[in-house]
Amino acid sequence: RNKRILNVCDPVIISDMEVINALKFQFNKRIKIHERSNKIKISPGKPTLLSGAASLDYIYEGIRLIKFKQIDCLVTAPISKHAIAKAGSNFKGHTDLIQKSFNVKNVIMSFFSKEINVSLSTIHVPIKDIVKRTSKALILEQIIILDKELKRYFGLKNPKIAICAINPHASEDGQIGNDDLQITFPAVRLARKKKILAYGPFPSDTLFVSKNRKNYDIIHSIYHDQGLIPFKMLAFDSGVNTTLNLPFVRTSPDHGTAYDIAWQNKANSKSMEEAILLAVNMYQKS
């Protein structure tokens, strides 16, 4: 599978040289190694202050390379939020950090696979705060961004965007809360007035059923688990995370650090490979 990657791009790996030296016999000569000056000792399979600092260092270096146009896309590997917090970071993950670095007001975390495409309105927000963090204006803006980015990066002429309801049964005409009546329904109506093919809101328990989800190019979920439980059930090993509305292409595999199998040659690389291939494809279409 690595040949698929090397046929379409020249990867630039930002990592620790001790790791690279241990694995470089597997690399094709076309791969470039961009070495950082810091020398640190990493304990495989453990989130530490040093590993968190290294993760942050690699991310900032990737951002620098993007800003100086030395690379075209950024594909990030999983990081430990616990480790980067130990290293003093206030960011919850890649997305927040990258968004801040490029001063972008609104980005959308989205997930793509052959089986299903999902985007999130809110990301790492507790359930009790979801409605407070959601508004008609926000959902409308996100629909507009999705329409723009799906056209830009995926070549869709008129993307079909399905919106998940906030409450069960899309609030059942106000019988199960008024949130959808006040937020998602009006947002969809306003999007349609802008000639955007937005649909819903739909109850998520039926929207994700195969015959329903296949009618749309992407499903916009209101909160993290609403969208990611079905996505990961269908595409855990092959799904790709991408951040939309950045001034460049950024993708990532759709899984975590898997510390329990670190350095045991058990990891499935398919999601990372798909993340690289999707980044190239998005870049070429933009």
Short mmCIF file of C-alpha atoms in Angstrom, two decimals:
data_model
loop_
_atom_site.label_atom_id
_atom_site.label_comp_id
_atom_site.label_asym_id
_atom_site.label_seq_id
_atom_site.Cartn_x
_atom_site.Cartn_y
_atom_site.Cartn_z
CA ARG A 1 0.00 0.00 0.00
CA ASN A 2 2.90 2.37 0.55
CA LYS A 3 3.51 2.43 -3.19
CA ARG A 4 0.13 4.13 -3.61
CA ILE A 5 1.39 6.99 -1.46
CA LEU A 6 4.81 7.30 -3.06
CA ASN A 7 3.23 7.38 -6.50
CA VAL A 8 1.29 10.55 -5.70
CA CYS A 9 3.41 12.57 -3.27
CA ASP A 10 6.79 13.08 -1.60
CA PRO A 11 6.13 12.60 2.13
CA VAL A 12 7.95 14.81 4.62
CA ILE A 13 8.06 13.18 8.07
CA ILE A 14 8.43 15.36 11.16
CA SER A 15 9.53 13.09 13.98
CA ASP A 16 12.29 12.17 16.42
CA MET A 17 15.47 10.88 14.79
CA GLU A 18 15.72 7.95 17.19
CA VAL A 19 12.37 6.72 15.90
CA ILE A 20 13.31 7.38 12.30
CA ASN A 21 16.62 5.55 12.63
CA ALA A 22 14.85 2.54 14.10
CA LEU A 23 12.45 2.36 11.16
CA LYS A 24 14.22 3.93 8.19
CA PHE A 25 15.13 0.60 6.61
CA GLN A 26 11.45 0.41 5.64
CA PHE A 27 11.43 3.80 3.91
CA ASN A 28 11.70 4.50 0.23
CA LYS A 29 14.58 6.83 -0.64
CA ARG A 30 12.13 9.49 -1.87
CA ILE A 31 10.99 10.18 1.69
CA LYS A 32 12.54 13.33 3.16
CA ILE A 33 13.39 13.50 6.86
CA HIS A 34 12.98 16.95 8.41
CA GLU A 35 14.89 16.78 11.69
CA ARG A 36 14.19 19.00 14.66
CA SER A 37 17.11 20.06 16.83
CA ASN A 38 15.56 18.84 20.09
CA LYS A 39 16.83 15.50 21.39
CA ILE A 40 14.43 13.85 23.79
CA LYS A 41 13.96 10.42 25.27
CA ILE A 42 10.55 8.91 24.66
CA SER A 43 9.03 6.04 26.61
CA PRO A 44 6.88 4.08 24.11
CA GLY A 45 3.29 3.60 25.19
CA LYS A 46 3.28 6.23 27.93
CA PRO A 47 1.91 9.80 27.88
CA THR A 48 4.61 11.95 29.45
CA LEU A 49 5.54 15.60 29.63
CA LEU A 50 8.38 14.94 27.18
CA SER A 51 6.22 13.11 24.66
CA GLY A 52 3.60 15.86 24.93
CA ALA A 53 6.26 18.51 24.32
CA ALA A 54 7.53 16.55 21.33
CA SER A 55 4.02 16.27 19.88
CA LEU A 56 3.51 20.02 20.19
CA ASP A 57 6.93 20.67 18.67
CA TYR A 58 6.10 18.53 15.65
CA ILE A 59 2.73 20.22 15.15
CA TYR A 60 4.23 23.70 15.33
CA GLU A 61 6.93 22.66 12.88
CA GLY A 62 4.30 21.37 10.48
CA ILE A 63 2.45 24.68 10.79
CA ARG A 64 5.69 26.55 10.09
CA LEU A 65 6.34 24.47 6.97
CA ILE A 66 2.81 25.17 5.72
CA LYS A 67 3.14 28.91 6.34
CA PHE A 68 6.45 29.04 4.49
CA LYS A 69 5.00 26.94 1.65
CA GLN A 70 7.58 24.20 2.10
CA ILE A 71 4.84 21.57 2.15
CA ASP A 72 1.43 21.54 0.46
CA CYS A 73 -0.68 19.59 2.97
CA LEU A 74 -0.49 18.65 6.63
CA VAL A 75 -1.34 15.12 7.79
CA THR A 76 -1.23 14.87 11.56
CA ALA A 77 -0.74 11.69 13.58
CA PRO A 78 -2.71 10.97 16.78
CA ILE A 79 -1.64 12.82 19.92
CA SER A 80 -2.40 12.35 23.60
CA LYS A 81 -4.44 15.26 24.96
CA HIS A 82 -3.23 14.22 28.41
CA ALA A 83 0.40 14.44 27.33
CA ILE A 84 0.14 17.84 25.67
CA ALA A 85 -1.68 19.15 28.75
CA LYS A 86 1.24 17.90 30.86
CA ALA A 87 3.52 19.86 28.55
CA GLY A 88 1.59 23.04 29.33
CA SER A 89 -0.74 23.28 26.34
CA ASN A 90 -4.22 24.73 26.83
CA PHE A 91 -5.40 23.33 23.51
CA LYS A 92 -7.71 20.31 23.43
CA GLY A 93 -6.15 18.93 20.27
CA HIS A 94 -4.81 19.56 16.77
CA THR A 95 -7.90 21.33 15.51
CA ASP A 96 -7.97 24.05 18.17
CA LEU A 97 -4.23 24.65 17.90
CA ILE A 98 -4.19 24.87 14.10
CA GLN A 99 -7.30 27.06 14.03
CA LYS A 100 -5.66 29.50 16.44
CA SER A 101 -2.36 29.49 14.54
CA PHE A 102 -4.08 30.56 11.32
CA ASN A 103 -6.59 32.90 13.01
CA VAL A 104 -9.60 31.18 11.44
CA LYS A 105 -12.86 31.99 13.22
CA ASN A 106 -14.82 28.86 12.33
CA VAL A 107 -13.57 25.48 11.18
CA ILE A 108 -15.46 22.22 10.86
CA MET A 109 -14.14 18.87 12.00
CA SER A 110 -15.28 16.35 9.42
CA PHE A 111 -14.79 12.68 8.67
CA PHE A 112 -14.71 10.96 5.30
CA SER A 113 -14.83 7.34 4.17
CA LYS A 114 -16.28 5.22 1.39
CA GLU A 115 -19.16 4.24 3.65
CA ILE A 116 -20.20 7.55 5.23
CA ASN A 117 -19.21 11.22 5.55
CA VAL A 118 -19.89 13.13 8.77
CA SER A 119 -19.19 16.63 10.09
CA LEU A 120 -19.55 18.03 13.59
CA SER A 121 -21.18 21.27 14.70
CA THR A 122 -19.56 21.12 18.14
CA ILE A 123 -16.46 19.09 18.97
CA HIS A 124 -15.24 18.37 22.49
CA VAL A 125 -18.19 19.85 24.34
CA PRO A 126 -20.00 18.20 27.28
CA ILE A 127 -23.60 17.18 26.54
CA LYS A 128 -24.94 19.64 29.14
CA ASP A 129 -23.41 22.54 27.18
CA ILE A 130 -24.42 21.51 23.65
CA VAL A 131 -27.53 23.68 23.28
CA LYS A 132 -25.80 26.69 24.83
CA ARG A 133 -23.03 26.35 22.23
CA THR A 134 -25.44 25.94 19.31
CA SER A 135 -27.43 28.59 17.46
CA LYS A 136 -29.35 29.14 14.25
CA ALA A 137 -26.60 31.45 13.01
CA LEU A 138 -23.86 28.91 13.77
CA ILE A 139 -25.62 26.03 12.02
CA LEU A 140 -26.33 28.22 8.99
CA GLU A 141 -22.71 29.35 8.80
CA GLN A 142 -21.54 25.75 9.03
CA ILE A 143 -23.89 24.68 6.24
CA ILE A 144 -22.47 27.47 4.06
CA ILE A 145 -18.91 26.34 4.86
CA LEU A 146 -19.73 22.71 4.10
CA ASP A 147 -21.28 23.66 0.77
CA LYS A 148 -18.20 25.70 -0.17
CA GLU A 149 -15.63 23.14 0.94
CA LEU A 150 -17.37 20.13 -0.61
CA LYS A 151 -17.40 21.99 -3.92
CA ARG A 152 -13.79 23.11 -3.52
CA TYR A 153 -12.15 19.89 -2.40
CA PHE A 154 -14.45 17.13 -3.58
CA GLY A 155 -15.69 18.48 -6.90
CA LEU A 156 -19.37 18.30 -5.96
CA LYS A 157 -21.49 20.68 -8.00
CA ASN A 158 -24.45 20.76 -5.60
CA PRO A 159 -23.58 18.97 -2.35
CA LYS A 160 -26.47 17.44 -0.43
CA ILE A 161 -26.12 18.19 3.28
CA ALA A 162 -28.27 16.44 5.88
CA ILE A 163 -28.63 18.01 9.31
CA CYS A 164 -29.09 15.95 12.47
CA ALA A 165 -31.72 17.07 14.94
CA ILE A 166 -30.67 18.19 18.40
CA ASN A 167 -33.41 16.31 20.25
CA PRO A 168 -34.97 12.87 19.75
CA HIS A 169 -37.53 12.78 16.91
CA ALA A 170 -36.43 16.29 15.87
CA SER A 171 -38.20 17.65 18.98
CA GLU A 172 -41.57 16.15 17.91
CA ASP A 173 -43.18 19.53 17.08
CA GLY A 174 -42.13 20.92 20.44
CA GLN A 175 -43.18 17.92 22.51
CA ILE A 176 -39.53 17.02 23.20
CA GLY A 177 -38.05 20.48 23.62
CA ASN A 178 -38.04 23.52 21.35
CA ASP A 179 -34.38 23.46 20.36
CA ASP A 180 -34.90 22.17 16.82
CA LEU A 181 -37.82 24.54 16.24
CA GLN A 182 -35.62 27.47 17.26
CA ILE A 183 -32.27 26.39 15.82
CA THR A 184 -31.98 23.62 13.23
CA PHE A 185 -35.25 23.99 11.30
CA PRO A 186 -34.77 27.76 10.74
CA ALA A 187 -31.11 27.24 9.80
CA VAL A 188 -32.04 24.72 7.13
CA ARG A 189 -34.78 27.01 5.75
CA LEU A 190 -32.33 29.92 5.50
CA ALA A 191 -29.76 27.70 3.77
CA ARG A 192 -32.36 26.65 1.20
CA LYS A 193 -33.08 30.31 0.49
CA LYS A 194 -29.38 30.60 -0.39
CA LYS A 195 -29.84 27.77 -2.92
CA ILE A 196 -27.87 25.32 -0.76
CA LEU A 197 -29.17 21.76 -0.73
CA ALA A 198 -29.59 21.39 3.02
CA TYR A 199 -32.09 18.88 4.38
CA GLY A 200 -33.60 18.14 7.76
CA PRO A 201 -33.21 18.26 10.60
CA PHE A 202 -33.64 14.51 10.84
CA PRO A 203 -33.71 12.24 13.89
CA SER A 204 -30.23 10.74 13.96
CA ASP A 205 -31.44 7.24 14.85
CA THR A 206 -33.00 6.90 11.39
CA LEU A 207 -30.79 9.25 9.37
CA PHE A 208 -27.75 6.99 9.76
CA VAL A 209 -29.60 3.94 8.42
CA SER A 210 -27.95 2.90 5.16
CA LYS A 211 -30.84 3.62 2.79
CA ASN A 212 -31.26 7.11 4.28
CA ARG A 213 -27.66 8.28 4.68
CA LYS A 214 -26.81 7.34 1.09
CA ASN A 215 -29.10 10.12 -0.14
CA TYR A 216 -26.65 12.76 1.13
CA ASP A 217 -23.03 13.72 0.56
CA ILE A 218 -22.45 14.49 4.23
CA ILE A 219 -24.33 14.34 7.52
CA HIS A 220 -23.82 17.32 9.82
CA SER A 221 -24.08 16.19 13.44
CA ILE A 222 -24.76 18.54 16.31
CA TYR A 223 -22.41 16.92 18.80
CA HIS A 224 -19.39 14.61 18.88
CA ASP A 225 -20.83 11.19 19.68
CA GLN A 226 -23.98 11.71 17.63
CA GLY A 227 -21.88 11.61 14.47
CA LEU A 228 -18.82 9.64 15.46
CA ILE A 229 -20.45 6.55 16.92
CA PRO A 230 -22.03 5.58 13.56
CA PHE A 231 -18.98 6.78 11.63
CA LYS A 232 -16.53 4.66 13.60
CA MET A 233 -18.83 1.66 13.53
CA LEU A 234 -18.76 1.81 9.74
CA ALA A 235 -15.24 3.09 9.01
CA PHE A 236 -13.00 2.76 12.05
CA ASP A 237 -10.00 1.37 10.14
CA SER A 238 -10.35 3.50 7.02
CA GLY A 239 -11.97 6.78 8.08
CA VAL A 240 -10.16 10.09 7.74
CA ASN A 241 -10.52 13.24 9.83
CA THR A 242 -10.14 16.55 8.01
CA THR A 243 -10.51 20.15 9.15
CA LEU A 244 -12.57 22.22 6.72
CA ASN A 245 -12.31 25.99 6.22
CA LEU A 246 -8.56 26.23 6.76
CA PRO A 247 -6.37 27.96 4.14
CA PHE A 248 -4.73 24.58 3.40
CA VAL A 249 -5.51 20.85 3.50
CA ARG A 250 -5.20 19.13 6.86
CA THR A 251 -6.16 15.50 7.44
CA SER A 252 -5.57 12.91 10.14
CA PRO A 253 -6.33 9.23 10.76
CA ASP A 254 -9.56 8.62 12.61
CA HIS A 255 -8.17 6.91 15.70
CA GLY A 256 -6.18 7.66 18.83
CA THR A 257 -2.66 6.92 20.01
CA ALA A 258 -3.28 3.22 20.83
CA TYR A 259 -0.59 3.25 23.52
CA ASP A 260 -1.49 -0.33 24.43
CA ILE A 261 0.08 -1.60 21.19
CA ALA A 262 2.90 0.95 20.81
CA TRP A 263 6.08 -0.48 19.23
CA GLN A 264 4.55 -3.96 18.94
CA ASN A 265 4.08 -3.93 15.16
CA LYS A 266 0.34 -4.45 15.63
CA ALA A 267 -1.00 -1.09 14.47
CA ASN A 268 -3.21 -0.94 11.38
CA SER A 269 -1.84 1.82 9.14
CA LYS A 270 -4.80 1.96 6.77
CA SER A 271 -6.40 5.07 8.26
CA MET A 272 -3.09 6.96 8.09
CA GLU A 273 -2.58 5.86 4.50
CA GLU A 274 -6.09 6.96 3.61
CA ALA A 275 -5.46 10.30 5.36
CA ILE A 276 -2.42 10.91 3.17
CA LEU A 277 -4.22 9.89 -0.01
CA LEU A 278 -7.24 12.04 0.80
CA ALA A 279 -4.99 15.04 1.51
CA VAL A 280 -3.36 14.66 -1.90
CA ASN A 281 -6.71 14.25 -3.62
CA MET A 282 -8.17 17.32 -1.90
CA TYR A 283 -5.09 19.38 -2.74
CA GLN A 284 -5.20 18.37 -6.40
CA LYS A 285 -8.88 19.30 -6.70
CA SER A 286 -8.58 22.67 -4.96
#
